[in-house]
Amino acid sequence: MAARIPGFRLGIYVFKDAEIVDFAAPHGVFSVARRFDPELDAFLIADAMRPVQAQAGFTVLPNYGFADRPDMDAFLIPGGFGTRQEMHNGRLHEFVRSLPESTLLTSVCTGSWIYGVMGLLDGVAATNRKEPDRVESGPAGKVPIDRLAEIAPACRVSRARVVDAGRIVTAGGITSGMEMGFHLLRRAGWDEAAIAEVARVMEYQAAYELYRDDRDG
């Protein structure tokens, strides 16, 4: 296991109609992990410094806008209905492309569509949500992971809960943000015992053990 990265910083993108659990779960993991390492940091980034209405009217205030260019070790794009618009958000694409190569590009659920449409998943493995909702399971719908294969035909689509392809790390499933949070602690150099202790404090230990090895890469 690599040495811990001091002050590991996770920037989480928030946008209109983002899935609440997708961004709240990894933020929550880091919040609890800070009890063991106060130098950890997680914060919200938006297109601009104004309130953002996620799904179901849940409104958040970002810590930074794109123009602030905050330093971070990982950038996370959550899923949600809003990803259908974000796939065409040129400002987001420019921001992602401007990040240093050392910054991990991560996503939860349908957030990986954005990396796919940008061509960043060509030749690498990635995942997406595997369970459809009522709209997606209808005649005109498409399960998100199948749409990922359509958006990024050169991607190796995996059904693992977390897929680590090096710089790009994706998680599939609305609640998989929990596993993404734990895996980012792993990428920050935390050992399994320390991560398991965070899961125990969160009373998530049984689920953590269930999903811990559901990884690709």
Coordinates of N, CA, C and O in Angstrom, one line a residue, residues 57-170:
G57 N -35.7 19.1 -5.7 CA -35.7 20.4 -5.1 C -34.6 20.6 -4.0 O -34.5 21.7 -3.4
F58 N -33.7 19.6 -3.8 CA -32.7 19.8 -2.8 C -31.6 20.8 -3.3 O -31.0 20.6 -4.4
T59 N -31.4 21.8 -2.6 CA -30.6 22.9 -3.0 C -29.3 23.0 -2.2 O -29.3 22.9 -1.0
V60 N -28.2 23.1 -2.9 CA -26.9 23.2 -2.2 C -26.1 24.5 -2.7 O -26.4 25.0 -3.8
L61 N -25.2 24.9 -1.8 CA -24.4 26.1 -2.2 C -23.0 25.6 -2.4 O -22.4 25.0 -1.5
P62 N -22.4 25.7 -3.6 CA -21.1 25.2 -3.9 C -20.0 26.0 -3.1 O -20.2 27.2 -2.7
N63 N -18.9 25.3 -2.9 CA -17.8 26.0 -2.2 C -16.9 26.8 -3.3 O -16.2 27.7 -2.9
Y64 N -16.9 26.3 -4.5 CA -16.1 26.9 -5.6 C -16.9 26.9 -6.9 O -17.8 26.1 -7.1
G65 N -16.6 27.8 -7.8 CA -17.0 27.8 -9.1 C -15.9 27.4 -10.0 O -14.7 27.3 -9.6
F66 N -16.2 27.1 -11.3 CA -15.1 26.7 -12.2 C -14.0 27.7 -12.3 O -12.8 27.4 -12.3
A67 N -14.3 29.0 -12.2 CA -13.3 30.0 -12.4 C -12.3 30.0 -11.2 O -11.2 30.6 -11.4
D68 N -12.7 29.5 -10.1 CA -11.8 29.4 -8.9 C -10.6 28.4 -9.1 O -9.6 28.6 -8.4
R69 N -10.8 27.4 -10.0 CA -9.8 26.4 -10.2 C -9.2 25.9 -9.0 O -7.9 25.9 -8.8
P70 N -10.0 25.3 -8.1 CA -9.4 24.8 -6.8 C -8.5 23.6 -7.0 O -8.7 22.8 -7.9
D71 N -7.5 23.5 -6.2 CA -6.6 22.3 -6.3 C -7.3 21.1 -5.7 O -8.0 21.2 -4.7
M72 N -7.1 20.0 -6.3 CA -7.8 18.8 -5.8 C -7.0 17.5 -6.4 O -6.4 17.6 -7.4
D73 N -7.1 16.5 -5.6 CA -6.5 15.2 -6.0 C -7.5 14.4 -6.8 O -7.1 13.5 -7.6
A74 N -8.8 14.6 -6.7 CA -9.8 13.8 -7.4 C -11.0 14.7 -7.7 O -11.4 15.6 -6.9
F75 N -11.6 14.6 -8.9 CA -12.8 15.3 -9.3 C -13.8 14.3 -9.6 O -13.6 13.3 -10.3
L76 N -15.0 14.5 -9.0 CA -16.1 13.5 -9.1 C -17.3 14.1 -9.7 O -17.8 15.2 -9.4
I77 N -17.9 13.4 -10.7 CA -19.1 13.8 -11.4 C -20.2 12.8 -11.0 O -20.1 11.6 -11.3
P78 N -21.2 13.3 -10.3 CA -22.3 12.4 -9.9 C -23.2 12.1 -11.1 O -23.1 12.7 -12.1
G79 N -24.2 11.3 -10.9 CA -25.2 11.0 -11.9 C -26.5 11.8 -11.6 O -26.5 12.8 -10.9
G80 N -27.6 11.3 -12.2 CA -28.9 12.0 -12.0 C -29.4 12.4 -13.4 O -28.7 12.3 -14.4
F81 N -30.7 12.8 -13.4 CA -31.3 13.2 -14.7 C -30.5 14.4 -15.4 O -30.5 14.5 -16.6
G82 N -29.8 15.2 -14.6 CA -29.1 16.3 -15.1 C -27.9 15.9 -16.0 O -27.4 16.8 -16.8
T83 N -27.4 14.7 -15.9 CA -26.3 14.3 -16.7 C -26.6 14.4 -18.2 O -25.8 14.5 -19.1
R84 N -27.9 14.2 -18.5 CA -28.3 14.3 -19.9 C -28.0 15.7 -20.5 O -27.7 15.8 -21.7
Q85 N -28.1 16.7 -19.7 CA -27.7 18.1 -20.2 C -26.2 18.3 -20.0 O -25.6 18.9 -20.9
E86 N -25.6 17.7 -19.0 CA -24.2 18.0 -18.7 C -23.3 17.3 -19.8 O -22.2 17.7 -20.0
M87 N -23.8 16.3 -20.5 CA -23.0 15.7 -21.6 C -22.7 16.7 -22.6 O -21.8 16.6 -23.4
H88 N -23.5 17.8 -22.7 CA -23.3 18.8 -23.7 C -22.9 20.2 -23.1 O -22.9 21.2 -23.8
N89 N -22.4 20.1 -21.9 CA -21.9 21.4 -21.2 C -20.5 21.6 -21.5 O -19.6 21.0 -20.9
G90 N -20.2 22.5 -22.5 CA -18.9 22.7 -22.9 C -18.0 23.3 -21.8 O -16.8 23.1 -21.8
R91 N -18.6 24.1 -20.9 CA -17.8 24.7 -19.8 C -17.3 23.6 -18.9 O -16.2 23.6 -18.4
L92 N -18.1 22.6 -18.6 CA -17.7 21.4 -17.8 C -16.6 20.7 -18.5 O -15.6 20.3 -17.9
H93 N -16.8 20.4 -19.8 CA -15.8 19.7 -20.5 C -14.4 20.4 -20.5 O -13.4 19.8 -20.4
E94 N -14.5 21.7 -20.7 CA -13.2 22.5 -20.7 C -12.6 22.4 -19.3 O -11.3 22.3 -19.2
F95 N -13.4 22.5 -18.3 CA -12.9 22.4 -16.9 C -12.2 21.1 -16.7 O -11.1 21.0 -16.1
V96 N -12.8 20.0 -17.1 CA -12.3 18.7 -16.9 C -10.9 18.6 -17.7 O -9.9 18.1 -17.1
R97 N -10.9 19.0 -18.9 CA -9.7 18.9 -19.7 C -8.6 19.8 -19.1 O -7.4 19.5 -19.4
S98 N -8.9 20.8 -18.4 CA -7.9 21.7 -17.8 C -7.2 21.1 -16.5 O -6.2 21.7 -16.1
L99 N -7.8 20.1 -16.0 CA -7.3 19.6 -14.7 C -5.9 18.9 -15.0 O -5.7 18.2 -16.0
P100 N -5.0 19.0 -14.0 CA -3.7 18.3 -14.2 C -3.9 16.8 -14.4 O -4.8 16.2 -13.8
E101 N -2.9 16.2 -15.0 CA -3.0 14.7 -15.3 C -2.9 14.0 -13.9 O -3.4 12.8 -13.9
S102 N -2.4 14.6 -12.9 CA -2.4 13.9 -11.6 C -3.7 13.9 -10.9 O -3.9 13.2 -9.9
T103 N -4.7 14.6 -11.4 CA -6.0 14.7 -10.8 C -6.9 13.5 -11.3 O -7.1 13.3 -12.5
L104 N -7.3 12.6 -10.3 CA -8.2 11.5 -10.7 C -9.5 12.1 -11.2 O -10.1 13.0 -10.7
L105 N -10.0 11.4 -12.3 CA -11.3 11.7 -12.8 C -12.3 10.6 -12.4 O -12.1 9.5 -12.9
T106 N -13.3 10.9 -11.6 CA -14.1 9.9 -11.0 C -15.6 10.2 -11.3 O -15.9 11.4 -11.6
S107 N -16.4 9.2 -11.2 CA -17.9 9.4 -11.4 C -18.6 8.4 -10.6 O -18.1 7.3 -10.3
V108 N -19.9 8.7 -10.4 CA -20.8 7.8 -9.8 C -22.0 7.7 -10.7 O -22.5 8.7 -11.3
C109 N -22.5 6.5 -10.9 CA -23.7 6.3 -11.7 C -23.6 6.9 -13.1 O -22.6 6.6 -13.7
T110 N -24.6 7.6 -13.6 CA -24.5 8.1 -15.0 C -23.5 9.2 -15.2 O -23.4 9.7 -16.3
G111 N -22.8 9.6 -14.2 CA -21.7 10.6 -14.4 C -20.7 10.1 -15.4 O -20.1 10.9 -16.1
S112 N -20.5 8.8 -15.6 CA -19.5 8.3 -16.5 C -19.9 8.6 -18.0 O -19.1 8.6 -18.9
W113 N -21.2 8.9 -18.2 CA -21.6 9.2 -19.6 C -20.8 10.5 -20.0 O -20.5 10.6 -21.2
I114 N -20.6 11.4 -19.1 CA -19.9 12.6 -19.5 C -18.5 12.3 -20.0 O -18.0 12.8 -21.0
Y115 N -17.8 11.5 -19.2 CA -16.4 11.1 -19.7 C -16.5 10.4 -21.0 O -15.6 10.5 -21.8
G116 N -17.6 9.6 -21.1 CA -17.7 8.8 -22.4 C -17.9 9.7 -23.6 O -17.2 9.5 -24.6
V117 N -18.8 10.7 -23.5 CA -19.0 11.6 -24.6 C -17.8 12.5 -24.9 O -17.6 12.9 -26.0
M118 N -16.9 12.7 -23.9 CA -15.7 13.4 -24.1 C -14.6 12.6 -24.7 O -13.5 13.1 -25.1
G119 N -14.8 11.3 -24.9 CA -13.8 10.4 -25.4 C -12.8 9.9 -24.5 O -11.8 9.2 -24.8
L120 N -13.0 10.2 -23.2 CA -12.0 9.8 -22.2 C -12.1 8.4 -21.7 O -11.2 7.9 -21.1
L121 N -13.1 7.7 -22.2 CA -13.2 6.2 -21.8 C -12.8 5.3 -22.9 O -12.8 4.1 -22.8
D122 N -12.3 5.9 -24.0 CA -11.9 5.1 -25.1 C -10.7 4.2 -24.7 O -9.7 4.7 -24.2
G123 N -10.8 2.9 -24.8 CA -9.7 2.0 -24.5 C -9.5 1.7 -23.0 O -8.6 1.0 -22.7
V124 N -10.5 2.2 -22.2 CA -10.4 1.9 -20.8 C -11.7 1.3 -20.3 O -12.7 1.3 -21.0
A125 N -11.6 0.7 -19.1 CA -12.8 0.1 -18.5 C -13.6 1.2 -17.7 O -13.0 2.1 -17.1
A126 N -14.9 1.0 -17.7 CA -15.8 1.9 -16.9 C -17.1 1.2 -16.6 O -17.4 0.2 -17.2
T127 N -17.9 1.8 -15.7 CA -19.2 1.2 -15.4 C -20.2 2.3 -15.2 O -19.9 3.5 -15.4
N128 N -21.4 1.8 -15.0 CA -22.6 2.7 -14.8 C -23.7 2.0 -14.1 O -23.5 0.8 -13.8
R129 N -24.8 2.7 -13.9 CA -25.9 2.0 -13.2 C -26.5 0.9 -14.0 O -26.7 1.0 -15.2
K130 N -26.8 -0.2 -13.3 CA -27.2 -1.4 -14.0 C -28.7 -1.7 -13.8 O -29.3 -2.5 -14.5
E131 N -29.4 -1.0 -12.9 CA -30.8 -1.2 -12.6 C -31.6 0.0 -13.2 O -31.3 1.1 -12.9
P132 N -32.5 -0.3 -14.1 CA -33.3 0.8 -14.7 C -34.4 1.3 -13.8 O -34.8 0.6 -12.9
D133 N -34.9 2.5 -14.0 CA -36.1 3.0 -13.4 C -37.2 2.7 -14.3 O -37.1 2.1 -15.4
R134 N -38.4 3.2 -14.0 CA -39.6 2.9 -14.7 C -39.5 3.4 -16.2 O -40.0 2.8 -17.1
V135 N -39.0 4.6 -16.3 CA -38.8 5.2 -17.6 C -37.8 4.5 -18.5 O -38.1 4.1 -19.6
E136 N -36.7 4.1 -17.9 CA -35.6 3.5 -18.6 C -36.0 2.0 -19.0 O -35.4 1.5 -19.9
S137 N -36.9 1.4 -18.2 CA -37.2 0.0 -18.5 C -38.4 -0.1 -19.5 O -38.8 -1.2 -19.9
G138 N -38.9 1.1 -19.9 CA -40.0 1.1 -20.9 C -39.5 0.8 -22.3 O -38.3 0.8 -22.5
P139 N -40.4 0.7 -23.3 CA -40.0 0.4 -24.7 C -39.0 1.4 -25.2 O -38.2 1.0 -26.0
A140 N -39.1 2.7 -24.9 CA -38.2 3.7 -25.4 C -37.0 3.9 -24.6 O -36.1 4.7 -24.9
G141 N -36.9 3.2 -23.5 CA -35.8 3.4 -22.5 C -34.6 2.6 -22.8 O -34.6 1.8 -23.7
K142 N -33.5 2.9 -22.1 CA -32.3 2.1 -22.2 C -31.6 2.1 -20.8 O -31.4 3.2 -20.2
V143 N -31.3 0.9 -20.4 CA -30.6 0.8 -19.1 C -29.3 1.6 -19.1 O -28.6 1.6 -20.1
P144 N -29.0 2.4 -18.1 CA -27.8 3.3 -18.2 C -26.5 2.7 -18.6 O -25.7 3.3 -19.4
I145 N -26.2 1.5 -18.1 CA -24.9 0.8 -18.5 C -24.9 0.5 -20.0 O -23.9 0.5 -20.6
D146 N -26.1 0.2 -20.6 CA -26.2 -0.1 -22.0 C -26.0 1.2 -22.8 O -25.5 1.2 -23.9
R147 N -26.5 2.3 -22.2 CA -26.4 3.6 -22.9 C -24.9 4.0 -22.9 O -24.4 4.6 -23.8
L148 N -24.2 3.6 -21.8 CA -22.8 3.9 -21.8 C -22.0 3.2 -22.9 O -21.2 3.8 -23.6
A149 N -22.4 2.0 -23.2 CA -21.8 1.3 -24.3 C -22.1 1.9 -25.6 O -21.3 1.9 -26.5
E150 N -23.2 2.5 -25.7 CA -23.6 3.2 -26.9 C -22.9 4.6 -27.1 O -22.4 4.9 -28.2
I151 N -22.7 5.3 -26.0 CA -22.1 6.6 -25.9 C -20.6 6.4 -26.2 O -20.0 7.2 -26.9
A152 N -20.0 5.4 -25.6 CA -18.5 5.2 -25.7 C -18.3 3.7 -26.2 O -17.9 2.9 -25.4
P153 N -18.4 3.5 -27.5 CA -18.3 2.1 -28.0 C -16.9 1.6 -27.8 O -16.7 0.4 -27.9
A154 N -15.9 2.5 -27.7 CA -14.5 2.0 -27.5 C -14.1 1.7 -26.0 O -13.0 1.4 -25.7
C155 N -15.1 1.9 -25.1 CA -14.9 1.6 -23.7 C -15.1 0.2 -23.4 O -16.0 -0.5 -24.0
R156 N -14.4 -0.4 -22.5 CA -14.7 -1.8 -22.0 C -15.6 -1.7 -20.9 O -15.2 -1.3 -19.7
V157 N -16.9 -1.9 -21.1 CA -17.9 -1.7 -20.1 C -17.9 -2.9 -19.1 O -17.9 -4.0 -19.5
S158 N -17.8 -2.5 -17.8 CA -17.7 -3.5 -16.8 C -18.9 -3.4 -15.9 O -19.5 -2.3 -15.7
R159 N -19.4 -4.5 -15.3 CA -20.5 -4.5 -14.4 C -20.1 -4.5 -12.9 O -20.9 -4.6 -12.0
A160 N -18.8 -4.3 -12.7 CA -18.3 -4.2 -11.3 C -18.9 -2.9 -10.6 O -19.2 -1.9 -11.3
R161 N -18.9 -2.9 -9.3 CA -19.5 -1.8 -8.6 C -18.5 -0.6 -8.7 O -19.0 0.6 -8.9
V162 N -17.2 -0.8 -8.6 CA -16.2 0.2 -8.8 C -15.2 -0.3 -9.8 O -14.7 -1.4 -9.7
V163 N -14.9 0.6 -10.8 CA -13.9 0.2 -11.8 C -12.8 1.3 -11.7 O -13.0 2.5 -11.9
D164 N -11.6 0.8 -11.5 CA -10.4 1.6 -11.4 C -9.5 1.4 -12.6 O -8.9 0.4 -12.7
A165 N -9.5 2.4 -13.5 CA -8.8 2.3 -14.7 C -7.5 3.2 -14.7 O -7.0 3.6 -15.7
G166 N -7.1 3.5 -13.5 CA -5.9 4.3 -13.4 C -6.3 5.8 -13.0 O -6.8 6.0 -11.9
R167 N -6.2 6.6 -14.0 CA -6.7 8.0 -13.7 C -8.2 8.1 -13.6 O -8.7 8.9 -12.8
I168 N -8.9 7.3 -14.3 CA -10.4 7.3 -14.3 C -10.9 6.2 -13.5 O -10.6 5.0 -13.6
V169 N -11.8 6.6 -12.5 CA -12.4 5.6 -11.6 C -13.9 5.9 -11.7 O -14.4 7.0 -11.4
T170 N -14.7 4.8 -11.9 CA -16.1 5.0 -12.1 C -16.8 4.0 -11.1 O -16.3 2.9 -10.8

